[in-house]
């Protein structure tokens, strides 16, 4: 299964494409959509939606996984991220790609083994798990790949359990 | 000029269409897009974007005005609104409709004359200014009409000042 991971942000939205086959997860591509603070908000959100649509058209993921917002953030920093997240979710839905949502803690837990992991540990584990010969950069792309890996693990767990382990049970956002 | 006002919310997104001609503002239509908490987030946001697109297709507004988020809100209540707002802004941009953004205080100031106005006062003034023979309901639709009226006033002020009064000067979101 091909999975699109998304780490939404107004200035930087990371994306990563991974392919899961019999428990083996490989990286196909990753990148970061940058929008300029000089543009108006609607144009920036449109750009995020357009670029994600282009990624879906190119790599044809069957499912997407989007990182959630840390509820401990303050309103002023959470709102632009939530705007970008809304744009990303609309883009996925318009492309017909089903979306799983994961908290930052769930992603760290899945990739590093602890919800308290820092950025360096996440990047290191993404590199190791995806057999990359370099650190995926920028951090937003690494986080998007981590989100896709988290979704791949859950997909594999569901497959092995014959569907008994559902996303609803594992995902407080669902 | 035909203006689409939007009061975004995940469960209820109000919309209103007004027409401004030589300082006279009239109501053309209004409504509210409801999404069920039983659906997943991406589907709810997609529905908001789709319904707003249908409103634009039907009434052909030249410009849109979107209410901003009150920064005093807490993160948990602000995030769903910001998701909906992101979806609404992407829909407007995809339709080629330029968007003005206004804080709740700016809208109350424009419609009631004070930023401290309550919902009843806003609804009463929207009804009066738009010569309606009834209160526009629900509140989300009244707020969307208020946002459109606010934009119409600004548009009129810009016209009368020969463009000297720009939205940038009047709008902290711009």
Coordinates of C-alpha atoms in Angstrom, one line a residue:
Chain A
X1 CA 0.0 0.0 0.0
X2 CA 1.2 3.5 -0.9
X3 CA 0.7 6.1 1.9
X4 CA 0.9 9.9 1.9
X5 CA 2.0 11.4 5.2
X6 CA 1.3 15.1 5.8
X7 CA 2.7 17.4 8.5
X8 CA 0.6 20.5 8.0
X9 CA 1.8 24.0 8.6
X10 CA 0.9 27.4 7.0
X11 CA 4.5 28.3 6.1
X12 CA 5.8 24.7 5.7
X13 CA 3.7 21.6 5.0
X14 CA 5.8 18.5 4.9
X15 CA 4.8 15.5 2.8
X16 CA 6.2 12.0 2.4
X17 CA 5.3 9.0 0.3
X18 CA 6.0 5.5 1.7
X19 CA 5.1 2.1 0.4
X20 CA 4.3 -0.8 2.8
X21 CA 4.6 -4.3 1.5
X22 CA 4.5 -7.4 3.9
X23 CA 5.7 -5.3 6.8
X24 CA 8.6 -3.7 4.9
X25 CA 8.2 0.1 4.6
X26 CA 10.1 2.0 1.9
X27 CA 10.4 5.7 1.1
X28 CA 9.3 6.7 -2.4
X29 CA 9.6 10.5 -2.1
X30 CA 9.3 13.4 0.3
X31 CA 9.2 17.2 0.2
X32 CA 8.0 20.4 1.7
X33 CA 5.4 23.0 0.5
X34 CA 6.5 26.5 1.4
X35 CA 4.2 29.4 1.3
X36 CA 5.3 33.0 1.6
X37 CA 3.9 35.2 4.4
X38 CA 3.7 38.0 1.7
X39 CA 0.7 36.2 0.1
X40 CA -2.8 36.4 1.4
X41 CA -4.1 33.6 3.5
X42 CA -6.6 32.1 1.0
X43 CA -3.8 32.0 -1.7
X44 CA -1.4 30.2 0.7
X45 CA -4.0 27.6 1.6
X46 CA -4.9 27.1 -2.0
X47 CA -1.2 26.5 -2.8
X48 CA -1.1 23.9 -0.1
X49 CA -4.2 22.2 -1.5
X50 CA -2.9 22.4 -5.1
X51 CA 0.6 21.0 -4.3
X52 CA -0.8 18.1 -2.3
X53 CA -3.2 17.3 -5.2
X54 CA -0.2 17.3 -7.5
X55 CA 1.6 14.9 -5.1
X56 CA -1.4 12.6 -5.1
X57 CA -1.7 12.7 -8.9
X58 CA 2.0 11.7 -9.2
X59 CA 2.3 9.0 -6.5
X60 CA -1.3 7.7 -6.3
X61 CA -1.4 6.9 -2.6
X62 CA -4.3 4.7 -1.5
X63 CA -4.4 6.3 2.0
X64 CA -3.2 9.4 3.7
X65 CA -2.1 10.1 7.3
X66 CA -2.2 13.6 8.8
X67 CA -0.5 14.8 11.9
X68 CA -2.8 16.4 14.5
X69 CA -2.3 19.6 16.4
X70 CA -0.7 19.6 19.9
X71 CA -3.5 20.8 22.2
X72 CA -0.9 22.3 24.5
X73 CA 0.0 24.9 21.8
X74 CA -1.3 28.5 22.2
X75 CA -4.2 29.7 20.1
X76 CA -2.1 32.1 18.0
X77 CA 0.3 29.4 16.8
X78 CA -2.4 26.6 16.6
X79 CA -4.8 28.6 14.3
X80 CA -2.5 28.9 11.2
X81 CA -1.6 25.2 11.5
X82 CA -5.3 24.3 11.7
X83 CA -6.0 26.5 8.7
X84 CA -3.3 24.5 6.7
X85 CA -4.7 21.2 8.1
X86 CA -8.2 22.1 6.9
X87 CA -6.8 22.8 3.4
X88 CA -4.8 19.5 3.4
X89 CA -7.9 17.5 4.5
X90 CA -10.1 19.1 1.8
X91 CA -7.4 18.3 -0.8
X92 CA -7.2 14.6 0.3
X93 CA -11.0 14.3 0.3
X94 CA -11.3 16.0 -3.2
X95 CA -8.7 13.4 -4.4
X96 CA -10.7 10.6 -2.9
X97 CA -7.9 9.6 -0.5
X98 CA -9.1 8.4 2.9
X99 CA -7.3 10.1 5.8
X100 CA -6.1 8.7 9.1
X101 CA -5.3 11.2 11.9
X102 CA -2.6 10.8 14.5
X103 CA -1.6 12.9 17.5
X104 CA 2.1 13.9 17.6
X105 CA 2.5 11.6 20.6
X106 CA 1.1 8.6 18.7
X107 CA 3.5 9.2 15.8
X108 CA 6.5 9.5 18.1
X109 CA 5.3 6.4 20.0
X110 CA 5.0 4.4 16.7
X111 CA 8.4 5.5 15.3
X112 CA 10.7 5.9 18.3
X113 CA 8.8 3.9 20.9
X114 CA 8.2 6.9 23.3
X115 CA 5.9 9.8 23.0
X116 CA 8.5 12.0 24.6
X117 CA 11.0 11.6 21.7
X118 CA 12.6 14.8 20.3
X119 CA 13.1 15.9 16.7
X120 CA 16.6 14.4 16.3
X121 CA 15.3 11.0 17.5
X122 CA 12.3 11.1 15.2
X123 CA 14.6 12.0 12.2
X124 CA 17.1 9.2 13.1
X125 CA 14.4 6.6 13.4
X126 CA 12.7 7.6 10.2
X127 CA 16.1 7.4 8.4
X128 CA 16.7 3.9 10.0
X129 CA 13.2 2.5 9.4
X130 CA 13.1 3.7 5.8
X131 CA 16.7 2.5 5.1
X132 CA 17.7 6.0 3.9
X133 CA 21.4 6.9 3.5
X134 CA 20.7 10.4 4.7
X135 CA 18.5 12.4 7.1
X136 CA 15.3 13.5 5.5
X137 CA 15.2 17.3 5.5
X138 CA 13.6 19.6 6.4
X139 CA 12.1 18.5 9.7
X140 CA 8.6 18.9 8.3
X141 CA 9.3 16.3 5.6
X142 CA 10.8 14.0 8.3
X143 CA 7.7 14.5 10.4
X144 CA 5.4 13.7 7.4
X145 CA 7.4 10.5 6.7
X146 CA 7.1 9.6 10.4
X147 CA 3.3 10.1 10.2
X148 CA 3.2 7.8 7.1
X149 CA 5.3 5.2 8.9
X150 CA 2.9 5.3 11.9
X151 CA 0.0 4.7 9.5
X152 CA 1.8 1.9 7.8
X153 CA 2.4 0.2 11.1
X154 CA -1.2 0.5 12.0
X155 CA -2.2 -0.8 8.6
X156 CA 0.1 -3.8 9.0
X157 CA -1.3 -4.5 12.5
X158 CA -4.8 -4.4 11.1
X159 CA -3.9 -6.8 8.4
X160 CA -2.2 -9.3 10.8
X161 CA -5.2 -9.1 13.2
X162 CA -7.6 -9.8 10.4
X163 CA -9.2 -6.4 11.0
X164 CA -9.8 -7.0 14.7
X165 CA -7.5 -4.0 15.5
X166 CA -9.4 -1.0 14.1
X167 CA -8.1 2.5 13.7
X168 CA -10.9 3.7 15.9
X169 CA -9.4 1.8 18.9
X170 CA -6.0 3.2 18.2
X171 CA -6.8 6.7 17.3
X172 CA -8.3 9.3 19.6
X173 CA -8.9 11.7 16.7
X174 CA -11.0 9.2 14.8
Chain B
X1 CA -21.3 44.3 -6.0
X2 CA -22.4 40.9 -4.8
X3 CA -20.7 39.8 -1.6
X4 CA -20.6 36.4 0.1
X5 CA -20.2 36.6 3.9
X6 CA -19.0 33.5 5.7
X7 CA -19.1 32.6 9.4
X8 CA -17.0 29.4 9.5
X9 CA -17.6 26.6 12.0
X10 CA -17.1 22.8 11.8
X11 CA -20.7 21.9 12.8
X12 CA -22.3 25.1 11.4
X13 CA -20.9 27.4 8.7
X14 CA -23.2 30.3 8.1
X15 CA -23.3 32.1 4.7
X16 CA -25.1 35.1 3.4
X17 CA -25.3 36.9 0.1
X18 CA -25.7 40.7 0.0
X19 CA -25.8 43.1 -2.9
X20 CA -24.3 46.6 -2.5
X21 CA -25.4 49.3 -4.9
X22 CA -24.7 53.0 -4.4
X23 CA -24.5 52.5 -0.6
X24 CA -27.7 50.5 -0.4
X25 CA -27.2 47.0 0.9
X26 CA -29.8 44.3 0.2
X27 CA -30.0 40.6 1.2
X28 CA -30.2 38.1 -1.6
X29 CA -30.0 34.8 0.3
X30 CA -28.6 33.2 3.4
X31 CA -28.2 29.8 5.0
X32 CA -26.2 27.4 7.1
X33 CA -24.1 24.4 6.2
X34 CA -24.5 21.7 8.9
X35 CA -22.1 18.8 9.2
X36 CA -22.6 15.8 11.4
X37 CA -20.1 14.9 14.2
X38 CA -20.7 11.3 13.1
X39 CA -18.8 11.9 9.8
X40 CA -15.0 12.0 9.7
X41 CA -13.2 15.4 9.7
X42 CA -12.1 15.3 6.1
X43 CA -15.6 14.5 4.9
X44 CA -17.1 17.4 7.0
X45 CA -14.5 19.9 5.6
X46 CA -15.1 18.6 2.1
X47 CA -18.9 19.2 2.6
X48 CA -18.3 22.8 3.7
X49 CA -16.1 23.4 0.7
X50 CA -18.6 21.8 -1.7
X51 CA -21.6 23.7 -0.4
X52 CA -19.8 27.0 -0.5
X53 CA -18.8 26.3 -4.0
X54 CA -22.4 25.6 -4.9
X55 CA -23.4 29.0 -3.3
X56 CA -20.8 30.8 -5.4
X57 CA -22.0 29.0 -8.5
X58 CA -25.5 30.0 -7.8
X59 CA -25.1 33.7 -6.7
X60 CA -21.8 34.6 -8.4
X61 CA -20.4 36.9 -5.7
X62 CA -17.5 39.1 -6.9
X63 CA -15.9 39.1 -3.4
X64 CA -16.2 37.2 -0.1
X65 CA -15.7 38.2 3.5
X66 CA -14.8 35.7 6.2
X67 CA -15.1 36.1 9.9
X68 CA -11.9 35.6 11.8
X69 CA -11.3 33.6 15.0
X70 CA -11.5 35.2 18.4
X71 CA -8.0 34.9 19.8
X72 CA -9.3 34.7 23.3
X73 CA -10.9 31.3 22.5
X74 CA -9.2 28.2 23.9
X75 CA -7.3 25.9 21.6
X76 CA -9.8 23.0 21.7
X77 CA -12.7 25.2 20.5
X78 CA -10.5 27.3 18.1
X79 CA -9.0 24.4 16.2
X80 CA -12.3 23.0 14.6
X81 CA -13.3 26.5 13.6
X82 CA -9.9 27.1 12.0
X83 CA -10.2 23.8 10.2
X84 CA -13.5 24.9 8.8
X85 CA -12.1 28.4 8.0
X86 CA -9.2 26.7 6.0
X87 CA -11.7 24.7 4.0
X88 CA -13.8 27.8 3.3
X89 CA -10.8 29.9 2.2
X90 CA -9.6 27.1 -0.1
X91 CA -13.2 26.9 -1.6
X92 CA -13.2 30.7 -2.3
X93 CA -9.8 30.6 -3.8
X94 CA -10.7 27.7 -6.1
X95 CA -13.8 29.6 -7.2
X96 CA -11.6 32.7 -8.0
X97 CA -13.4 34.8 -5.4
X98 CA -11.1 37.3 -3.5
X99 CA -11.5 37.2 0.3
X100 CA -11.5 39.9 2.9
X101 CA -11.0 38.9 6.5
X102 CA -12.5 40.6 9.5
X103 CA -12.2 40.1 13.2
X104 CA -15.4 39.6 15.2
X105 CA -14.9 43.0 16.7
X106 CA -14.6 44.8 13.4
X107 CA -17.8 43.2 12.2
X108 CA -19.7 44.2 15.4
X109 CA -18.2 47.7 15.1
X110 CA -19.4 48.0 11.5
X111 CA -22.9 46.7 12.0
X112 CA -23.8 47.8 15.5
X113 CA -21.3 50.6 16.1
X114 CA -19.6 48.9 19.1
X115 CA -17.2 45.9 19.2
X116 CA -18.9 44.9 22.5
X117 CA -22.3 44.2 20.9
X118 CA -24.0 40.9 21.7
X119 CA -25.7 38.4 19.4
X120 CA -29.2 39.9 19.8
X121 CA -27.9 43.3 18.8
X122 CA -26.1 42.0 15.8
X123 CA -29.2 40.1 14.6
X124 CA -31.4 43.2 15.1
X125 CA -29.0 45.5 13.2
X126 CA -28.6 43.0 10.3
X127 CA -32.4 42.8 10.0
X128 CA -32.7 46.6 10.1
X129 CA -29.8 47.3 7.7
X130 CA -30.9 44.7 5.2
X131 CA -34.6 45.7 5.5
X132 CA -35.7 42.2 6.4
X133 CA -39.1 41.5 7.8
X134 CA -37.8 38.8 10.1
X135 CA -34.7 37.9 12.1
X136 CA -32.2 35.9 9.9
X137 CA -31.7 32.5 11.6
X138 CA -29.7 30.6 12.7
X139 CA -27.2 32.9 14.4
X140 CA -24.4 31.6 12.1
X141 CA -26.3 32.9 9.1
X142 CA -26.9 36.3 10.8
X143 CA -23.2 36.5 11.6
X144 CA -22.3 35.7 8.0
X145 CA -24.7 38.5 6.8
X146 CA -23.1 40.8 9.3
X147 CA -19.7 40.0 7.9
X148 CA -20.9 40.6 4.3
X149 CA -22.4 44.0 5.4
X150 CA -19.1 44.9 7.1
X151 CA -17.3 44.2 3.8
X152 CA -19.9 46.2 1.8
X153 CA -19.4 49.2 4.1
X154 CA -15.7 49.0 3.6
X155 CA -16.2 48.6 -0.2
X156 CA -18.4 51.7 -0.2
X157 CA -15.9 53.7 1.8
X158 CA -13.1 52.7 -0.6
X159 CA -15.3 53.8 -3.6
X160 CA -16.1 57.2 -2.0
X161 CA -12.5 57.8 -1.0
X162 CA -11.3 57.0 -4.6
X163 CA -9.3 54.0 -3.2
X164 CA -7.4 56.1 -0.7
X165 CA -9.0 54.0 2.1
X166 CA -7.5 50.5 1.6
X167 CA -8.5 47.3 3.2
X168 CA -4.9 47.0 4.6
X169 CA -5.5 50.1 6.7
X170 CA -8.8 48.8 8.0
X171 CA -8.0 45.2 8.5
X172 CA -5.6 43.8 11.0
X173 CA -5.8 40.3 9.3
X174 CA -4.7 41.6 5.9

